[in-house]
Amino acid sequence: MQRKAINPSFLPAPTAAFNRAFEVDFGDMVWLSISGTASVGTECQTLHVGDFKKQVTQTYSNIKGILLEHGYAVEDVVKWRVYLKDITKYYDEFNACRDSFFAENGISREKVGASVCVEAKICREELLVEIEAEALRKK
Amino acid sequence: MQRKAINPSFLPAPTAAFNRAFEVDFGDMVWLSISGTASVGTECQTLHVGDFKKQVTQTYSNIKGILLEHGYAVEDVVKWRVYLKDITKYYDEFNACRDSFFAENGISREKVGASVCVEAKICREELLVEIEAEALRKK
Amino acid sequence: MQRKAINPSFLPAPTAAFNRAFEVDFGDMVWLSISGTASVGTECQTLHVGDFKKQVTQTYSNIKGILLEHGYAVEDVVKWRVYLKDITKYYDEFNACRDSFFAENGISREKVGASVCVEAKICREELLVEIEAEALRKK
């Protein structure tokens, strides 16, 4: 069993003690646990302040980037955990954005995995969504 | 490693891009990740508006239904994650309901698994509890 | 696949139906899922009311105690989930405490694992932080 910290090329490594993702290699398969990911850019600055839809799209783009850069496909994710800053306001819009993301990636619903979505405030006031993911694939 | 979307017979599949549960088959064992589950009925309508205890019972019943329909026992769950809309108001009552559920299913405490329970608002205003679960069993 | 409830010697077992941690033994490796853990003492009383930094330190100490007592090292944790009662107020301080904890245990950042941190109220009004963890190790 090998372990490896994963910090993608397009985001700075966290300044605090954690990694953007962490991989466990079981020999015949690998498991990637992706940290809470939000709408941030190459300098870790918040992108799309005030625009929920663009924040969701950016968040998925960051997660997809982590996955692809390390040999995973989006459909290798088996569990998604979503935190919305205001679930009353954004839940329907989130579902529309989520549907668009998977449709644009050619992933039909039965390949999306399991999910949970609840309301939670995120580490920066202006962040409206944060998503974590667990992926598994054969080597 | 095979993957399978799980949507039980007694609940409609989600209209958004996710599944009620998702199973990974490792050959000798299977892992079932159950999505956030709440007190909803066969038309996905909220059941037991305003009645916390009945919502918890219904939520556990839905999770148990998913487990049993796919060959799992309740004690195959190794981790429970519970979100209460108002933890100050409902935490003690939740524990009483949880104890009753496991007692009624003949499951002693040392078989219940690990758990986390925090406060979080859920996707519908009237939902008071949401539970996700991770189960593992030999094939 | 063997399962075992884990309740450490230095904390009382929960009075409700769950365990402080739960271990699954896969033969060549073991997985430990640690329940939501907070700043509580040997009688399950809250420790360090009103002192965020000491609560974080105590929480990590409790998790470390569970890990070490059952043959795990702190760096066997692959995913940390952190719930802060007030993320606006405490996020920076949490990161400083987290950094100190890993530094004091000689664990460099690339061994810390993945993490998520969101705001959530916890089961007791005076608890300011709760952390859950997933650990994996070879036997």
mmCIF file of N, CA and C in Angstrom, chain B residues 2-120:
data_model
loop_
_atom_site.group_PDB
_atom_site.id
_atom_site.type_symbol
_atom_site.label_atom_id
_atom_site.label_comp_id
_atom_site.label_asym_id
_atom_site.label_seq_id
_atom_site.Cartn_x
_atom_site.Cartn_y
_atom_site.Cartn_z
ATOM 1 N N GLN B 2 -16.279 -3.678 -10.648
ATOM 2 C CA GLN B 2 -17.505 -3.283 -11.337
ATOM 3 C C GLN B 2 -18.223 -2.189 -10.545
ATOM 4 N N ARG B 3 -18.900 -1.316 -11.242
ATOM 5 C CA ARG B 3 -19.657 -0.238 -10.594
ATOM 6 C C ARG B 3 -21.118 -0.340 -10.989
ATOM 7 N N LYS B 4 -21.979 0.021 -10.050
ATOM 8 C CA LYS B 4 -23.408 -0.058 -10.373
ATOM 9 C C LYS B 4 -24.198 1.009 -9.630
ATOM 10 N N ALA B 5 -24.979 1.778 -10.366
ATOM 11 C CA ALA B 5 -25.920 2.710 -9.745
ATOM 12 C C ALA B 5 -27.033 1.915 -9.090
ATOM 13 N N ILE B 6 -27.421 2.354 -7.895
ATOM 14 C CA ILE B 6 -28.477 1.669 -7.152
ATOM 15 C C ILE B 6 -29.611 2.665 -6.912
ATOM 16 N N ASN B 7 -30.774 2.345 -7.427
ATOM 17 C CA ASN B 7 -31.967 3.140 -7.136
ATOM 18 C C ASN B 7 -33.070 2.174 -6.745
ATOM 19 N N PRO B 8 -33.492 2.225 -5.491
ATOM 20 C CA PRO B 8 -34.399 1.195 -4.989
ATOM 21 C C PRO B 8 -35.786 1.287 -5.622
ATOM 22 N N SER B 9 -36.505 0.199 -5.528
ATOM 23 C CA SER B 9 -37.827 0.097 -6.163
ATOM 24 C C SER B 9 -38.850 1.032 -5.522
ATOM 25 N N PHE B 10 -38.641 1.390 -4.267
ATOM 26 C CA PHE B 10 -39.669 2.114 -3.505
ATOM 27 C C PHE B 10 -39.467 3.632 -3.489
ATOM 28 N N LEU B 11 -38.448 4.105 -4.211
ATOM 29 C CA LEU B 11 -38.241 5.546 -4.344
ATOM 30 C C LEU B 11 -37.990 5.853 -5.810
ATOM 31 N N PRO B 12 -38.452 7.002 -6.278
ATOM 32 C CA PRO B 12 -38.125 7.371 -7.655
ATOM 33 C C PRO B 12 -36.629 7.675 -7.755
ATOM 34 N N ALA B 13 -36.043 7.402 -8.888
ATOM 35 C CA ALA B 13 -34.651 7.811 -9.102
ATOM 36 C C ALA B 13 -34.599 9.333 -9.022
ATOM 37 N N PRO B 14 -33.497 9.893 -8.568
ATOM 38 C CA PRO B 14 -33.392 11.353 -8.515
ATOM 39 C C PRO B 14 -33.588 11.945 -9.906
ATOM 40 N N THR B 15 -34.158 13.128 -9.938
ATOM 41 C CA THR B 15 -34.289 13.818 -11.229
ATOM 42 C C THR B 15 -32.945 14.463 -11.604
ATOM 43 N N ALA B 16 -32.139 14.799 -10.609
ATOM 44 C CA ALA B 16 -30.819 15.373 -10.891
ATOM 45 C C ALA B 16 -29.789 14.255 -11.069
ATOM 46 N N ALA B 17 -28.583 14.669 -11.466
ATOM 47 C CA ALA B 17 -27.536 13.721 -11.823
ATOM 48 C C ALA B 17 -26.847 13.123 -10.594
ATOM 49 N N PHE B 18 -27.517 12.180 -9.967
ATOM 50 C CA PHE B 18 -26.884 11.322 -8.954
ATOM 51 C C PHE B 18 -27.794 10.132 -8.736
ATOM 52 N N ASN B 19 -27.362 9.202 -7.917
ATOM 53 C CA ASN B 19 -28.142 8.006 -7.662
ATOM 54 C C ASN B 19 -28.349 7.835 -6.156
ATOM 55 N N ARG B 20 -29.380 7.101 -5.790
ATOM 56 C CA ARG B 20 -29.688 6.896 -4.365
ATOM 57 C C ARG B 20 -28.536 6.203 -3.646
ATOM 58 N N ALA B 21 -27.817 5.380 -4.392
ATOM 59 C CA ALA B 21 -26.653 4.692 -3.831
ATOM 60 C C ALA B 21 -25.790 4.259 -4.996
ATOM 61 N N PHE B 22 -24.572 3.847 -4.682
ATOM 62 C CA PHE B 22 -23.654 3.435 -5.750
ATOM 63 C C PHE B 22 -22.809 2.304 -5.186
ATOM 64 N N GLU B 23 -22.715 1.220 -5.964
ATOM 65 C CA GLU B 23 -22.008 0.035 -5.474
ATOM 66 C C GLU B 23 -20.735 -0.206 -6.277
ATOM 67 N N VAL B 24 -19.677 -0.524 -5.576
ATOM 68 C CA VAL B 24 -18.436 -0.958 -6.212
ATOM 69 C C VAL B 24 -18.201 -2.415 -5.818
ATOM 70 N N ASP B 25 -17.995 -3.239 -6.827
ATOM 71 C CA ASP B 25 -17.795 -4.674 -6.627
ATOM 72 C C ASP B 25 -16.305 -4.986 -6.805
ATOM 73 N N PHE B 26 -15.671 -5.436 -5.715
ATOM 74 C CA PHE B 26 -14.237 -5.716 -5.740
ATOM 75 C C PHE B 26 -13.936 -7.198 -5.983
ATOM 76 N N GLY B 27 -14.930 -7.964 -6.348
ATOM 77 C CA GLY B 27 -14.705 -9.382 -6.601
ATOM 78 C C GLY B 27 -15.108 -10.218 -5.406
ATOM 79 N N ASP B 28 -14.389 -10.056 -4.298
ATOM 80 C CA ASP B 28 -14.730 -10.823 -3.097
ATOM 81 C C ASP B 28 -15.583 -10.032 -2.115
ATOM 82 N N MET B 29 -15.647 -8.745 -2.315
ATOM 83 C CA MET B 29 -16.515 -7.938 -1.444
ATOM 84 C C MET B 29 -17.128 -6.801 -2.247
ATOM 85 N N VAL B 30 -18.182 -6.220 -1.675
ATOM 86 C CA VAL B 30 -18.841 -5.084 -2.309
ATOM 87 C C VAL B 30 -18.968 -3.948 -1.305
ATOM 88 N N TRP B 31 -18.889 -2.736 -1.851
ATOM 89 C CA TRP B 31 -19.010 -1.520 -1.046
ATOM 90 C C TRP B 31 -20.199 -0.742 -1.569
ATOM 91 N N LEU B 32 -21.093 -0.360 -0.674
ATOM 92 C CA LEU B 32 -22.263 0.421 -1.059
ATOM 93 C C LEU B 32 -22.201 1.786 -0.379
ATOM 94 N N SER B 33 -22.152 2.823 -1.186
ATOM 95 C CA SER B 33 -22.179 4.182 -0.660
ATOM 96 C C SER B 33 -23.585 4.726 -0.867
ATOM 97 N N ILE B 34 -24.288 5.005 0.221
ATOM 98 C CA ILE B 34 -25.676 5.464 0.143
ATOM 99 C C ILE B 34 -25.709 6.988 0.200
ATOM 100 N N SER B 35 -26.383 7.591 -0.742
ATOM 101 C CA SER B 35 -26.510 9.044 -0.805
ATOM 102 C C SER B 35 -27.265 9.581 0.412
ATOM 103 N N GLY B 36 -27.192 10.861 0.602
ATOM 104 C CA GLY B 36 -27.990 11.494 1.646
ATOM 105 C C GLY B 36 -29.448 11.109 1.479
ATOM 106 N N THR B 37 -30.030 10.563 2.539
ATOM 107 C CA THR B 37 -31.374 9.995 2.490
ATOM 108 C C THR B 37 -32.235 10.675 3.551
ATOM 109 N N ALA B 38 -33.472 10.965 3.187
ATOM 110 C CA ALA B 38 -34.340 11.688 4.111
ATOM 111 C C ALA B 38 -35.722 11.035 4.170
ATOM 112 N N SER B 39 -36.627 11.729 4.822
ATOM 113 C CA SER B 39 -37.980 11.201 5.036
ATOM 114 C C SER B 39 -38.852 11.503 3.833
ATOM 115 N N VAL B 40 -38.635 10.715 2.785
ATOM 116 C CA VAL B 40 -39.414 10.890 1.558
ATOM 117 C C VAL B 40 -40.099 9.579 1.198
ATOM 118 N N GLY B 41 -41.161 9.717 0.393
ATOM 119 C CA GLY B 41 -41.971 8.551 0.035
ATOM 120 C C GLY B 41 -41.846 8.171 -1.426
ATOM 121 N N THR B 42 -42.759 7.333 -1.861
ATOM 122 C CA THR B 42 -42.658 6.707 -3.189
ATOM 123 C C THR B 42 -42.734 7.708 -4.346
ATOM 124 N N GLU B 43 -43.268 8.883 -4.072
ATOM 125 C CA GLU B 43 -43.285 9.932 -5.114
ATOM 126 C C GLU B 43 -42.219 10.989 -4.816
ATOM 127 N N CYS B 44 -41.327 10.663 -3.897
ATOM 128 C CA CYS B 44 -40.286 11.590 -3.439
ATOM 129 C C CYS B 44 -40.864 12.763 -2.641
ATOM 130 N N GLN B 45 -42.122 12.667 -2.271
ATOM 131 C CA GLN B 45 -42.739 13.714 -1.448
ATOM 132 C C GLN B 45 -42.207 13.609 -0.008
ATOM 133 N N THR B 46 -42.128 14.736 0.684
ATOM 134 C CA THR B 46 -41.729 14.717 2.082
ATOM 135 C C THR B 46 -42.797 14.021 2.919
ATOM 136 N N LEU B 47 -42.372 13.119 3.771
ATOM 137 C CA LEU B 47 -43.294 12.453 4.696
ATOM 138 C C LEU B 47 -43.074 13.012 6.100
ATOM 139 N N HIS B 48 -44.160 13.105 6.863
ATOM 140 C CA HIS B 48 -44.083 13.479 8.284
ATOM 141 C C HIS B 48 -43.562 14.899 8.509
ATOM 142 N N VAL B 49 -44.122 15.827 7.777
ATOM 143 C CA VAL B 49 -43.745 17.230 7.983
ATOM 144 C C VAL B 49 -43.988 17.610 9.446
ATOM 145 N N GLY B 50 -42.970 18.170 10.070
ATOM 146 C CA GLY B 50 -43.116 18.668 11.435
ATOM 147 C C GLY B 50 -42.946 17.636 12.530
ATOM 148 N N ASP B 51 -42.771 16.367 12.167
ATOM 149 C CA ASP B 51 -42.639 15.311 13.181
ATOM 150 C C ASP B 51 -41.230 14.712 13.105
ATOM 151 N N PHE B 52 -40.354 15.190 13.956
ATOM 152 C CA PHE B 52 -38.954 14.771 13.890
ATOM 153 C C PHE B 52 -38.794 13.263 14.057
ATOM 154 N N LYS B 53 -39.446 12.723 15.062
ATOM 155 C CA LYS B 53 -39.263 11.297 15.357
ATOM 156 C C LYS B 53 -39.674 10.430 14.159
ATOM 157 N N LYS B 54 -40.802 10.763 13.582
ATOM 158 C CA LYS B 54 -41.262 9.978 12.423
ATOM 159 C C LYS B 54 -40.347 10.180 11.217
ATOM 160 N N GLN B 55 -39.784 11.368 11.085
ATOM 161 C CA GLN B 55 -38.840 11.586 9.978
ATOM 162 C C GLN B 55 -37.589 10.718 10.148
ATOM 163 N N VAL B 56 -37.093 10.625 11.376
ATOM 164 C CA VAL B 56 -35.915 9.773 11.601
ATOM 165 C C VAL B 56 -36.256 8.319 11.291
ATOM 166 N N THR B 57 -37.395 7.880 11.782
ATOM 167 C CA THR B 57 -37.818 6.487 11.554
ATOM 168 C C THR B 57 -37.956 6.210 10.062
ATOM 169 N N GLN B 58 -38.559 7.159 9.336
ATOM 170 C CA GLN B 58 -38.732 6.979 7.889
ATOM 171 C C GLN B 58 -37.381 6.963 7.163
ATOM 172 N N THR B 59 -36.485 7.828 7.606
ATOM 173 C CA THR B 59 -35.163 7.889 6.982
ATOM 174 C C THR B 59 -34.425 6.568 7.163
ATOM 175 N N TYR B 60 -34.433 6.061 8.395
ATOM 176 C CA TYR B 60 -33.802 4.751 8.630
ATOM 177 C C TYR B 60 -34.495 3.659 7.831
ATOM 178 N N SER B 61 -35.799 3.745 7.721
ATOM 179 C CA SER B 61 -36.548 2.742 6.957
ATOM 180 C C SER B 61 -36.135 2.771 5.484
ATOM 181 N N ASN B 62 -35.957 3.968 4.948
ATOM 182 C CA ASN B 62 -35.511 4.079 3.545
ATOM 183 C C ASN B 62 -34.108 3.499 3.366
ATOM 184 N N ILE B 63 -33.223 3.806 4.297
ATOM 185 C CA ILE B 63 -31.849 3.276 4.198
ATOM 186 C C ILE B 63 -31.864 1.755 4.343
ATOM 187 N N LYS B 64 -32.621 1.277 5.301
ATOM 188 C CA LYS B 64 -32.723 -0.181 5.486
ATOM 189 C C LYS B 64 -33.278 -0.847 4.221
ATOM 190 N N GLY B 65 -34.255 -0.206 3.615
ATOM 191 C CA GLY B 65 -34.834 -0.742 2.379
ATOM 192 C C GLY B 65 -33.805 -0.855 1.272
ATOM 193 N N ILE B 66 -32.982 0.189 1.125
ATOM 194 C CA ILE B 66 -31.925 0.156 0.104
ATOM 195 C C ILE B 66 -30.958 -0.985 0.403
ATOM 196 N N LEU B 67 -30.560 -1.097 1.653
ATOM 197 C CA LEU B 67 -29.610 -2.149 2.044
ATOM 198 C C LEU B 67 -30.179 -3.536 1.756
ATOM 199 N N LEU B 68 -31.369 -3.802 2.280
ATOM 200 C CA LEU B 68 -31.926 -5.157 2.169
ATOM 201 C C LEU B 68 -32.220 -5.533 0.724
ATOM 202 N N GLU B 69 -32.698 -4.561 -0.045
ATOM 203 C CA GLU B 69 -33.043 -4.854 -1.438
ATOM 204 C C GLU B 69 -31.812 -5.259 -2.254
ATOM 205 N N HIS B 70 -30.627 -4.888 -1.768
ATOM 206 C CA HIS B 70 -29.410 -5.170 -2.530
ATOM 207 C C HIS B 70 -28.468 -6.126 -1.795
ATOM 208 N N GLY B 71 -29.037 -6.890 -0.871
ATOM 209 C CA GLY B 71 -28.273 -7.980 -0.260
ATOM 210 C C GLY B 71 -27.426 -7.600 0.944
ATOM 211 N N TYR B 72 -27.604 -6.387 1.446
ATOM 212 C CA TYR B 72 -26.859 -5.945 2.625
ATOM 213 C C TYR B 72 -27.744 -6.061 3.868
ATOM 214 N N ALA B 73 -27.103 -6.233 5.010
ATOM 215 C CA ALA B 73 -27.795 -6.142 6.291
ATOM 216 C C ALA B 73 -27.520 -4.763 6.884
ATOM 217 N N VAL B 74 -28.355 -4.335 7.805
ATOM 218 C CA VAL B 74 -28.142 -3.023 8.440
ATOM 219 C C VAL B 74 -26.768 -2.976 9.112
ATOM 220 N N GLU B 75 -26.349 -4.092 9.688
ATOM 221 C CA GLU B 75 -25.049 -4.085 10.391
ATOM 222 C C GLU B 75 -23.862 -4.120 9.434
ATOM 223 N N ASP B 76 -24.100 -4.138 8.133
ATOM 224 C CA ASP B 76 -22.986 -3.993 7.184
ATOM 225 C C ASP B 76 -22.520 -2.536 7.063
ATOM 226 N N VAL B 77 -23.315 -1.610 7.591
ATOM 227 C CA VAL B 77 -22.903 -0.204 7.555
ATOM 228 C C VAL B 77 -21.746 0.015 8.532
ATOM 229 N N VAL B 78 -20.687 0.635 8.037
ATOM 230 C CA VAL B 78 -19.529 0.897 8.891
ATOM 231 C C VAL B 78 -19.426 2.368 9.288
ATOM 232 N N LYS B 79 -20.065 3.247 8.538
ATOM 233 C CA LYS B 79 -20.046 4.678 8.889
ATOM 234 C C LYS B 79 -21.390 5.317 8.581
ATOM 235 N N TRP B 80 -21.905 6.039 9.553
ATOM 236 C CA TRP B 80 -23.142 6.805 9.413
ATOM 237 C C TRP B 80 -22.794 8.286 9.509
ATOM 238 N N ARG B 81 -23.345 9.087 8.607
ATOM 239 C CA ARG B 81 -23.187 10.545 8.730
ATOM 240 C C ARG B 81 -24.573 11.168 8.798
ATOM 241 N N VAL B 82 -24.803 11.876 9.879
ATOM 242 C CA VAL B 82 -26.141 12.395 10.182
ATOM 243 C C VAL B 82 -26.113 13.920 10.183
ATOM 244 N N TYR B 83 -27.067 14.511 9.508
ATOM 245 C CA TYR B 83 -27.221 15.965 9.476
ATOM 246 C C TYR B 83 -28.586 16.307 10.072
ATOM 247 N N LEU B 84 -28.563 17.082 11.146
ATOM 248 C CA LEU B 84 -29.812 17.505 11.785
ATOM 249 C C LEU B 84 -30.043 18.984 11.502
ATOM 250 N N LYS B 85 -31.258 19.334 11.184
ATOM 251 C CA LYS B 85 -31.553 20.741 10.872
ATOM 252 C C LYS B 85 -31.355 21.636 12.092
ATOM 253 N N ASP B 86 -31.662 21.101 13.265
ATOM 254 C CA ASP B 86 -31.518 21.871 14.508
ATOM 255 C C ASP B 86 -30.971 20.934 15.577
ATOM 256 N N ILE B 87 -29.656 20.954 15.757
ATOM 257 C CA ILE B 87 -29.029 19.970 16.646
ATOM 258 C C ILE B 87 -29.297 20.299 18.112
ATOM 259 N N THR B 88 -29.462 21.566 18.416
ATOM 260 C CA THR B 88 -29.771 21.946 19.802
ATOM 261 C C THR B 88 -31.116 21.347 20.205
ATOM 262 N N LYS B 89 -32.058 21.434 19.300
ATOM 263 C CA LYS B 89 -33.415 20.977 19.596
ATOM 264 C C LYS B 89 -33.546 19.456 19.519
ATOM 265 N N TYR B 90 -32.844 18.836 18.560
ATOM 266 C CA TYR B 90 -33.166 17.452 18.219
ATOM 267 C C TYR B 90 -32.115 16.411 18.589
ATOM 268 N N TYR B 91 -30.956 16.775 19.089
ATOM 269 C CA TYR B 91 -29.895 15.776 19.252
ATOM 270 C C TYR B 91 -30.295 14.631 20.196
ATOM 271 N N ASP B 92 -30.868 14.985 21.350
ATOM 272 C CA ASP B 92 -31.256 13.928 22.297
ATOM 273 C C ASP B 92 -32.336 13.032 21.700
ATOM 274 N N GLU B 93 -33.284 13.663 21.036
ATOM 275 C CA GLU B 93 -34.374 12.890 20.430
ATOM 276 C C GLU B 93 -33.826 12.003 19.297
ATOM 277 N N PHE B 94 -32.846 12.532 18.561
ATOM 278 C CA PHE B 94 -32.247 11.708 17.517
ATOM 279 C C PHE B 94 -31.595 10.461 18.118
ATOM 280 N N ASN B 95 -30.845 10.649 19.194
ATOM 281 C CA ASN B 95 -30.192 9.494 19.820
ATOM 282 C C ASN B 95 -31.207 8.464 20.316
ATOM 283 N N ALA B 96 -32.311 8.946 20.856
ATOM 284 C CA ALA B 96 -33.353 8.003 21.310
ATOM 285 C C ALA B 96 -33.924 7.231 20.119
ATOM 286 N N CYS B 97 -34.164 7.940 19.004
ATOM 287 C CA CYS B 97 -34.697 7.274 17.800
ATOM 288 C C CYS B 97 -33.687 6.278 17.231
ATOM 289 N N ARG B 98 -32.420 6.710 17.214
ATOM 290 C CA ARG B 98 -31.359 5.831 16.709
ATOM 291 C C ARG B 98 -31.260 4.575 17.560
ATOM 292 N N ASP B 99 -31.271 4.744 18.871
ATOM 293 C CA ASP B 99 -31.214 3.579 19.755
ATOM 294 C C ASP B 99 -32.378 2.632 19.491
ATOM 295 N N SER B 100 -33.558 3.212 19.334
ATOM 296 C CA SER B 100 -34.746 2.373 19.072
ATOM 297 C C SER B 100 -34.602 1.609 17.759
ATOM 298 N N PHE B 101 -34.122 2.284 16.737
ATOM 299 C CA PHE B 101 -33.979 1.637 15.433
ATOM 300 C C PHE B 101 -33.063 0.416 15.528
ATOM 301 N N PHE B 102 -31.910 0.597 16.141
ATOM 302 C CA PHE B 102 -30.977 -0.537 16.206
ATOM 303 C C PHE B 102 -31.507 -1.632 17.131
ATOM 304 N N ALA B 103 -32.144 -1.230 18.227
ATOM 305 C CA ALA B 103 -32.718 -2.230 19.143
ATOM 306 C C ALA B 103 -33.797 -3.047 18.430
ATOM 307 N N GLU B 104 -34.655 -2.351 17.701
ATOM 308 C CA GLU B 104 -35.747 -3.049 16.998
ATOM 309 C C GLU B 104 -35.210 -3.989 15.922
ATOM 310 N N ASN B 105 -34.025 -3.689 15.401
ATOM 311 C CA ASN B 105 -33.411 -4.556 14.399
ATOM 312 C C ASN B 105 -32.456 -5.574 15.019
ATOM 313 N N GLY B 106 -32.444 -5.631 16.348
ATOM 314 C CA GLY B 106 -31.632 -6.635 17.039
ATOM 315 C C GLY B 106 -30.132 -6.428 16.873
ATOM 316 N N ILE B 107 -29.733 -5.168 16.699
ATOM 317 C CA ILE B 107 -28.316 -4.862 16.471
ATOM 318 C C ILE B 107 -27.741 -4.225 17.734
ATOM 319 N N SER B 108 -26.808 -4.910 18.356
ATOM 320 C CA SER B 108 -26.216 -4.372 19.579
ATOM 321 C C SER B 108 -25.223 -3.266 19.227
ATOM 322 N N ARG B 109 -24.944 -2.414 20.222
ATOM 323 C CA ARG B 109 -24.170 -1.199 19.952
ATOM 324 C C ARG B 109 -22.834 -1.474 19.265
ATOM 325 N N GLU B 110 -22.161 -2.551 19.659
ATOM 326 C CA GLU B 110 -20.824 -2.785 19.093
ATOM 327 C C GLU B 110 -20.859 -3.184 17.615
ATOM 328 N N LYS B 111 -22.061 -3.323 17.057
ATOM 329 C CA LYS B 111 -22.163 -3.616 15.621
ATOM 330 C C LYS B 111 -22.662 -2.422 14.803
ATOM 331 N N VAL B 112 -22.844 -1.289 15.444
ATOM 332 C CA VAL B 112 -23.476 -0.154 14.767
ATOM 333 C C VAL B 112 -22.521 0.573 13.819
ATOM 334 N N GLY B 113 -21.237 0.549 14.083
ATOM 335 C CA GLY B 113 -20.288 1.283 13.233
ATOM 336 C C GLY B 113 -19.917 2.616 13.842
ATOM 337 N N ALA B 114 -19.184 3.411 13.074
ATOM 338 C CA ALA B 114 -18.791 4.754 13.495
ATOM 339 C C ALA B 114 -19.856 5.739 13.018
ATOM 340 N N SER B 115 -19.800 6.953 13.562
ATOM 341 C CA SER B 115 -20.855 7.914 13.258
ATOM 342 C C SER B 115 -20.354 9.342 13.408
ATOM 343 N N VAL B 116 -20.947 10.216 12.651
ATOM 344 C CA VAL B 116 -20.763 11.642 12.913
ATOM 345 C C VAL B 116 -22.135 12.281 12.803
ATOM 346 N N CYS B 117 -22.381 13.287 13.622
ATOM 347 C CA CYS B 117 -23.672 13.975 13.613
ATOM 348 C C CYS B 117 -23.422 15.460 13.832
ATOM 349 N N VAL B 118 -23.759 16.265 12.854
ATOM 350 C CA VAL B 118 -23.607 17.717 12.969
ATOM 351 C C VAL B 118 -24.888 18.398 12.477
ATOM 352 N N GLU B 119 -24.961 19.703 12.706
ATOM 353 C CA GLU B 119 -26.117 20.447 12.221
ATOM 354 C C GLU B 119 -25.903 20.916 10.789
ATOM 355 N N ALA B 120 -26.919 20.750 9.964
ATOM 356 C CA ALA B 120 -26.864 21.291 8.600
ATOM 357 C C ALA B 120 -28.275 21.406 8.064
#
